[in-house]
Short mmCIF file of C-alpha atoms in Angstrom, two decimals:
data_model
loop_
_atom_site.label_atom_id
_atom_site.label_comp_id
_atom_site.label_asym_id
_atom_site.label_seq_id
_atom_site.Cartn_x
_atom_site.Cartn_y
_atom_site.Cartn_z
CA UNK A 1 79.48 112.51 91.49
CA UNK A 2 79.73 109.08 89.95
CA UNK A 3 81.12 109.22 86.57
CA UNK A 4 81.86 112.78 85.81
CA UNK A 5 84.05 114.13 83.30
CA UNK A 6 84.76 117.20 85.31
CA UNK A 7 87.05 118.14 88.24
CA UNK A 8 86.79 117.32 91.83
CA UNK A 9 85.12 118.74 94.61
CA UNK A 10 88.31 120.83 94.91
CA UNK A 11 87.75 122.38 91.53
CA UNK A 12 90.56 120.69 90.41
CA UNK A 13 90.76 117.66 87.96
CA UNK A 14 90.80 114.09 89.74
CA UNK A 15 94.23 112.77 90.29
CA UNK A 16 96.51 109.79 91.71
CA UNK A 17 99.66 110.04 93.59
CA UNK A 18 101.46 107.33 92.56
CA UNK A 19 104.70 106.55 94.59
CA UNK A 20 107.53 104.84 92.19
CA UNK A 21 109.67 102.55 94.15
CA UNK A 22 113.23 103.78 94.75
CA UNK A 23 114.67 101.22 92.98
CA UNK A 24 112.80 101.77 89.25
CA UNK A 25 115.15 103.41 86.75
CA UNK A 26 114.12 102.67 83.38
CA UNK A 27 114.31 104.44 80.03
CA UNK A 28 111.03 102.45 78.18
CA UNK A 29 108.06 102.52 80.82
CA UNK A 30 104.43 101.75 79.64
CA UNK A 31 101.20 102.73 81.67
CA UNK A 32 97.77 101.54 80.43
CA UNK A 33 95.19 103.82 81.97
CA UNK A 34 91.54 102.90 81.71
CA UNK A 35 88.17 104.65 82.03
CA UNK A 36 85.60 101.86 83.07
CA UNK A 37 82.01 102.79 83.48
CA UNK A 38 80.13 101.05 86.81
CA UNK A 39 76.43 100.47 87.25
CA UNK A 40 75.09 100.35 90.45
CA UNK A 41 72.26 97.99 89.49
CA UNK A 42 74.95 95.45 88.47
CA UNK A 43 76.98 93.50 91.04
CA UNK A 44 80.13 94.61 91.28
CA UNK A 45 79.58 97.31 89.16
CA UNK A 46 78.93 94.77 85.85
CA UNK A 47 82.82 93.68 86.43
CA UNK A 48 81.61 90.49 88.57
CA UNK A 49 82.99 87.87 86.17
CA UNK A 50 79.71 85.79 86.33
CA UNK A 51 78.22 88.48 84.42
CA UNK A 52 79.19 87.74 80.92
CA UNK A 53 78.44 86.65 77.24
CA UNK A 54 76.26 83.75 78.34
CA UNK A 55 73.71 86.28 79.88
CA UNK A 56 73.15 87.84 76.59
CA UNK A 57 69.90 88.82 75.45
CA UNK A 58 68.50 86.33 72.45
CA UNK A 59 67.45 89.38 70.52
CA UNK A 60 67.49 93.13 71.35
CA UNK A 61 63.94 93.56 72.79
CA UNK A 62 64.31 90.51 74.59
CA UNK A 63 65.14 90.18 78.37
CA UNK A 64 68.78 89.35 79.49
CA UNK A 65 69.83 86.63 81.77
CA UNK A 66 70.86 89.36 84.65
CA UNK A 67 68.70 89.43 87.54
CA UNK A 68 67.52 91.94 88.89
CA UNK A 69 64.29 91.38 90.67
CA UNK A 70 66.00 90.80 93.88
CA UNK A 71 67.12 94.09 94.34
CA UNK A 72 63.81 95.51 94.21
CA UNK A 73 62.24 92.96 96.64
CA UNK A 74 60.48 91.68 94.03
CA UNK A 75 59.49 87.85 93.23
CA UNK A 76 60.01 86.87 89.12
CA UNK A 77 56.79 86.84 88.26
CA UNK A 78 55.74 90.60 89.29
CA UNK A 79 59.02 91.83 87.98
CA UNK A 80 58.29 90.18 84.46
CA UNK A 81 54.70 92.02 84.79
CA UNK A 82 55.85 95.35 85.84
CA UNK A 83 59.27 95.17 83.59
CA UNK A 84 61.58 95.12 86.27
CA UNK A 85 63.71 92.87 83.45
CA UNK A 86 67.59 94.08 82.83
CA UNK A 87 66.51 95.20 78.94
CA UNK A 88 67.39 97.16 76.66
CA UNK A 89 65.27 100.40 77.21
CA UNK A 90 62.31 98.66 79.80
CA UNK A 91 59.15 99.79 80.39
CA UNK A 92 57.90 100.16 84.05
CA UNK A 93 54.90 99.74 85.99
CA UNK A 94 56.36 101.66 88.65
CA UNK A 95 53.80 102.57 90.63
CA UNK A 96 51.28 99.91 91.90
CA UNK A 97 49.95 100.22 95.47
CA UNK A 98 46.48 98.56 95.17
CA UNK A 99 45.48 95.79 92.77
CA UNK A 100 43.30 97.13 90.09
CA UNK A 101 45.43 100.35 90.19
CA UNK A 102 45.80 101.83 86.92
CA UNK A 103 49.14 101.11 84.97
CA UNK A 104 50.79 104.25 84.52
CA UNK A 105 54.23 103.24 82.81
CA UNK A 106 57.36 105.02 82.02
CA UNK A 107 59.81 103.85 79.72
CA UNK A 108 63.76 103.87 80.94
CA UNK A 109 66.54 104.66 78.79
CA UNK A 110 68.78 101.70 79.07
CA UNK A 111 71.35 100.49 76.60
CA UNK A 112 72.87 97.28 78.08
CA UNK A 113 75.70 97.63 75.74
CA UNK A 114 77.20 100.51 78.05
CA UNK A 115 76.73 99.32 80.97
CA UNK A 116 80.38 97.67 82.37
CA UNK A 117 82.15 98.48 79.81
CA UNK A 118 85.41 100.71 78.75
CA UNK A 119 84.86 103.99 77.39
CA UNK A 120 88.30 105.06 77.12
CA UNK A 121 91.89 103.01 76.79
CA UNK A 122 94.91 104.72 76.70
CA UNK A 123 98.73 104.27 76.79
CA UNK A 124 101.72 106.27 77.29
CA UNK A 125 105.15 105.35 77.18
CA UNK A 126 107.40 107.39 79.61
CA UNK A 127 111.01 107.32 81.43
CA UNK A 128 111.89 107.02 85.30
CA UNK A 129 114.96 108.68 85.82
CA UNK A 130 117.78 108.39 88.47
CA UNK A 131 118.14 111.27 91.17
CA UNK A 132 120.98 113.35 89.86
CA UNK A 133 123.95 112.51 92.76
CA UNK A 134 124.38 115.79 93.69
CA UNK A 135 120.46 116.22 94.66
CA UNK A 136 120.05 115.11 98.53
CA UNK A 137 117.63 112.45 98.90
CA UNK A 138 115.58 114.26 101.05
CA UNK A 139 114.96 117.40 98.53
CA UNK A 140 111.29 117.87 97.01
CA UNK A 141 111.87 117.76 93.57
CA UNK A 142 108.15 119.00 91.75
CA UNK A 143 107.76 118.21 88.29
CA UNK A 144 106.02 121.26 86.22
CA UNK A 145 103.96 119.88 82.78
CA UNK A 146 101.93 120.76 80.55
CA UNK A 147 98.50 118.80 79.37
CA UNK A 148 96.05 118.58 77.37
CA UNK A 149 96.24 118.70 73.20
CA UNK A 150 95.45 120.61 70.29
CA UNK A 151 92.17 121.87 69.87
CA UNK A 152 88.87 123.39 71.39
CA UNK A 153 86.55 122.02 74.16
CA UNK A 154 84.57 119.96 71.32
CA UNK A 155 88.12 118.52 69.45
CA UNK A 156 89.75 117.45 72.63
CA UNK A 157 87.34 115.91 74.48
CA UNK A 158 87.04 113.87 76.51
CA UNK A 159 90.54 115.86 77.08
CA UNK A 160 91.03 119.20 77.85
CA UNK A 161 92.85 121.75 75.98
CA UNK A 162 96.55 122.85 76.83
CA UNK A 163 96.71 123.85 80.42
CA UNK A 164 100.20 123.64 82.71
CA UNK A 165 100.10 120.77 85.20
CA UNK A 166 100.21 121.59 87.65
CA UNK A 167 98.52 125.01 87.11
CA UNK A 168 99.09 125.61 91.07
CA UNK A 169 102.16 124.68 92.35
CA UNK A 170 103.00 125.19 96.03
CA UNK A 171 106.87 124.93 96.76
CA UNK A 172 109.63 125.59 99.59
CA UNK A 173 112.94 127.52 99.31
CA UNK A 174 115.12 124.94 98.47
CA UNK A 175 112.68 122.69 96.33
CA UNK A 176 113.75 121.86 93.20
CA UNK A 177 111.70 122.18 89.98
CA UNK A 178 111.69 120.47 86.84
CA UNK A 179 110.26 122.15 83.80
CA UNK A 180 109.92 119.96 80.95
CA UNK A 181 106.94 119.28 78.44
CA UNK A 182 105.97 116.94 75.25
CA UNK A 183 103.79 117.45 72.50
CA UNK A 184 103.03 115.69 69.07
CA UNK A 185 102.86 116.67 65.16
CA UNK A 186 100.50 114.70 64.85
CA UNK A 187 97.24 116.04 65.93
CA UNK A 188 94.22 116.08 63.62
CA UNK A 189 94.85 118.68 60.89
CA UNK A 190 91.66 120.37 61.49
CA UNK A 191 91.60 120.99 65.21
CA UNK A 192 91.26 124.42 66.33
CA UNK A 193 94.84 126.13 67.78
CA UNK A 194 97.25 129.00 66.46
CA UNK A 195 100.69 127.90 64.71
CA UNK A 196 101.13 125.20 62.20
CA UNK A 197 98.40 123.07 61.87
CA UNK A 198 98.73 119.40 63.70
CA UNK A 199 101.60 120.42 66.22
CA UNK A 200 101.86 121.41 69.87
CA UNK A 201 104.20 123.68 71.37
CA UNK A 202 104.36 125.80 74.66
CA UNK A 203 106.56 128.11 76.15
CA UNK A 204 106.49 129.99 79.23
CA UNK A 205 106.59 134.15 80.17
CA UNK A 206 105.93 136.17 83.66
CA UNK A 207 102.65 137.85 82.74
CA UNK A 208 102.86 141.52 82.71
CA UNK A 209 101.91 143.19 85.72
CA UNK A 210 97.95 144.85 86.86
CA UNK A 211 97.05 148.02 85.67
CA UNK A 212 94.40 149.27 88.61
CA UNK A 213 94.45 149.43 91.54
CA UNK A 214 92.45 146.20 93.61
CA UNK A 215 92.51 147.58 97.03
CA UNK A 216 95.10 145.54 98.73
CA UNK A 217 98.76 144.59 98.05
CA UNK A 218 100.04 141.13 97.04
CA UNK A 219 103.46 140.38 96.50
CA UNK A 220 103.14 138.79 93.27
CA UNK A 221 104.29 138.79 90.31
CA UNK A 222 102.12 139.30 87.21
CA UNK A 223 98.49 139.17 86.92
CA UNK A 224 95.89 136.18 85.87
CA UNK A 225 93.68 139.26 83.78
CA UNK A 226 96.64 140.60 81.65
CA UNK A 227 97.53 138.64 78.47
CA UNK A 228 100.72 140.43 77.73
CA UNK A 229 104.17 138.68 79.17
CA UNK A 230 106.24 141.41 81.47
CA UNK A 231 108.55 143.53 78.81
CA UNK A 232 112.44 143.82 80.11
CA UNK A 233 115.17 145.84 79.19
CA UNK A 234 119.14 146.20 79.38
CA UNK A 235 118.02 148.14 82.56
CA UNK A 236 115.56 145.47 84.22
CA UNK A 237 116.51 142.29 85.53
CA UNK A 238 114.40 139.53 84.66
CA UNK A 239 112.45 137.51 87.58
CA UNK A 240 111.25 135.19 87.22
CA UNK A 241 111.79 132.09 90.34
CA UNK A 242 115.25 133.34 90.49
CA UNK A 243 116.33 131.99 87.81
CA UNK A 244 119.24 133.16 85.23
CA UNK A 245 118.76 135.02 82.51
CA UNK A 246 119.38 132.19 80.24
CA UNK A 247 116.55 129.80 81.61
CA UNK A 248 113.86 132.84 80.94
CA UNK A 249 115.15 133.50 77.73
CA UNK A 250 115.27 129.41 77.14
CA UNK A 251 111.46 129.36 78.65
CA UNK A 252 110.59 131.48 76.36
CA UNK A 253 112.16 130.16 73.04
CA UNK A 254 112.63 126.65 73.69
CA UNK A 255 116.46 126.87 73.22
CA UNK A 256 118.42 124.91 72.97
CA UNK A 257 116.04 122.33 71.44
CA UNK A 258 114.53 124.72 68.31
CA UNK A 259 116.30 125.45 65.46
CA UNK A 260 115.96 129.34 64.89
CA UNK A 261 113.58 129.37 61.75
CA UNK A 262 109.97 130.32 62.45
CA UNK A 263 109.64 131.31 65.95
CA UNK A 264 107.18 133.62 66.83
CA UNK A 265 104.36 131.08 67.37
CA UNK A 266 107.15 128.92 68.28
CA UNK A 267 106.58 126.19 64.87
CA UNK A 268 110.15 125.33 64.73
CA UNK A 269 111.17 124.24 67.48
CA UNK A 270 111.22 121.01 68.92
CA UNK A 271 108.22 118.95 70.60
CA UNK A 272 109.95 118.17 73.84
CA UNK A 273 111.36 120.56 75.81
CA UNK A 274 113.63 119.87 79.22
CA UNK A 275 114.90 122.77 81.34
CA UNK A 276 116.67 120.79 83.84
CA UNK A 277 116.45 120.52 87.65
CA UNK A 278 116.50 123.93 88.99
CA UNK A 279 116.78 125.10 92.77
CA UNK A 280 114.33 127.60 94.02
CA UNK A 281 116.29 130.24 96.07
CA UNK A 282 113.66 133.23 96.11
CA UNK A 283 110.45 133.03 97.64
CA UNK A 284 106.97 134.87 95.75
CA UNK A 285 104.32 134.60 93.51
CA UNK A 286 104.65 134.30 89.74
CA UNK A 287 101.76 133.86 87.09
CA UNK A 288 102.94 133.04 83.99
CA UNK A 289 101.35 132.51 80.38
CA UNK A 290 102.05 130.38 77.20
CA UNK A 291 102.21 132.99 74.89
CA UNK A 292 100.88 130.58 71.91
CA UNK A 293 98.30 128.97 72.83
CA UNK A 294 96.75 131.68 75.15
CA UNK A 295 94.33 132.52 72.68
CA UNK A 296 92.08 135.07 74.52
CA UNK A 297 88.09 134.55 74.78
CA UNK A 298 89.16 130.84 73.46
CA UNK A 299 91.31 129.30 75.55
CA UNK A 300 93.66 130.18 78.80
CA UNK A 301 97.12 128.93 79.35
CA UNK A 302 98.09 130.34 82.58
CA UNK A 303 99.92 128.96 85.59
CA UNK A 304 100.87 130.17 88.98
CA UNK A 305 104.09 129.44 91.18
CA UNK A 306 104.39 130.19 95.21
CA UNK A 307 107.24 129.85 96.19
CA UNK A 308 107.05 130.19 100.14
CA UNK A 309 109.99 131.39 102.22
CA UNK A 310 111.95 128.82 104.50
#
């Protein structure tokens, strides 16, 4: 529906696929991204340039110059008697179907202030790389994130909390994906979230495998109920997209960008993190986990990979 701060009617959050011209390679990018709100009794949503200052209101219980009569089939004068008037917080006559009719009014909660205006106004600064020469220009290359920031469902609205992006992802044998993530030190000191206070950090680990029996077989790897990461050995190979042993192990710890000091809720180690363009040769399913920030009955970093076979 109109202005909701939830996800689509996919169950996903609303997105944009924004195709970056071939030619853009630049280290310092800005994007300005901006949450306008739209009212459908204003034309144009309140953005018609017409509508502005001059239509102000003299005082706040006083009428504004905006017109709305019209749209109710209304001439001035009954919309001035039944307070069809663009107001803050009007009182209508809203039913009248004989004269003589008793006025039975309901007052409308309308703050004019809010209506056409920004709510939210945000930039980023970001990088557009070149295509690595050795990458063909017709290979998918997906780009695996993570969003969101510090804190619960209060603190980080109208955010979310940490969550991979995306949290699905669909590939082909042959794809290439590119792990990297960012995060700050500079969060509010008193938002909710385990390791030092202020920071973000994320990591990521194959969830451990079910323990029951579900009734059918699916040839995946780990499982979105556990909350423990899959435990190898000298005797297990690690699997995880078919990657080497180094880029689990560098998943997991954030090597080589952390320094080796306080690293089991991962505090010392770096706030960006860039695994590098990596082929995927083995088809399956993996689930995976952010073994920080997965803070169970709080909050749920998860993710899921498909890889599907050629």
């Amino acid at each position: 529906r109109d202005n909701h701060h939830g996800n689509n009617m996919d169950g996903f959050m609303n997105s944009y696929n924004w195709t970056i011209p071939e030619d853009w390679v630049e280290e310092k990018c800005v994007i300005r991204l901006r949450y306008n709100i739209t009212a459908g009794e204003l034309s144009d949503g309140g953005f018609d340039p017409a509508i502005n200052a001059s239509l102000n209101a003299e005082k706040d219980d006083a009428p504004t110059g905006i017109e709305i009569a019209s749209i109710y089939g209304l001439d001035k004068e009954e919309a001035v008697a039944r307070g069809y008037q663009f107001q803050q917080d009007p009182v209508l006559h809203i039913f009248k179907f004989n004269e003589g009719d008793a006025e039975i009014k309901l007052e409308i909660n309308i703050n004019t202030n809010q209506f056409g205006r920004t709510f939210e106004d945000r930039s980023h600064v970001f990088e557009i790389r070149k295509r690595p020469d050795d990458i063909s220009a017709s290979a998918k290359i997906h780009n695996l994130n993570v969003r969101g920031k510090r804190g619960n469902i209060v603190q980080t609205y109208p955010g979310v909390e940490y969550d991979f992006q995306p949290n699905r992802l669909e590939a082909n044998e042959g794809d290439y994906v590119h792990i990297q993530w960012t995060g700050a030190d500079s969060n509010p000191q008193n938002n909710a979230g385990q390791g030092r206070a202020g920071t973000d950090r994320n990591n990521m680990l194959v969830l451990r495998e079910r323990t029951w029996d579900n009734g059918f077989v699916e040839d995946a790897h780990g499982c979105f109920a556990c909350n423990y990461p899959e435990v190898w050995t000298k005797n297990t190979s690690p699997n995880f997209l078919g990657l080497a042993r180094e880029d689990i192990m560098a998943l997991a710890f954030l090597t080589p960008t952390q320094n080796w000091g306080d690293m089991d809720e991962l505090d010392d180690a770096g706030t960006y993190f860039d695994l590098g363009l990596r082929k995927l040769t083995t088809s399956g399913i993996w689930r995976y986990l952010c073994t920080r920030n997965n803070n169970f009955t709080n909050r749920s970093q998860k993710g899921e990979i498909r890889v599907i076979s050629a």
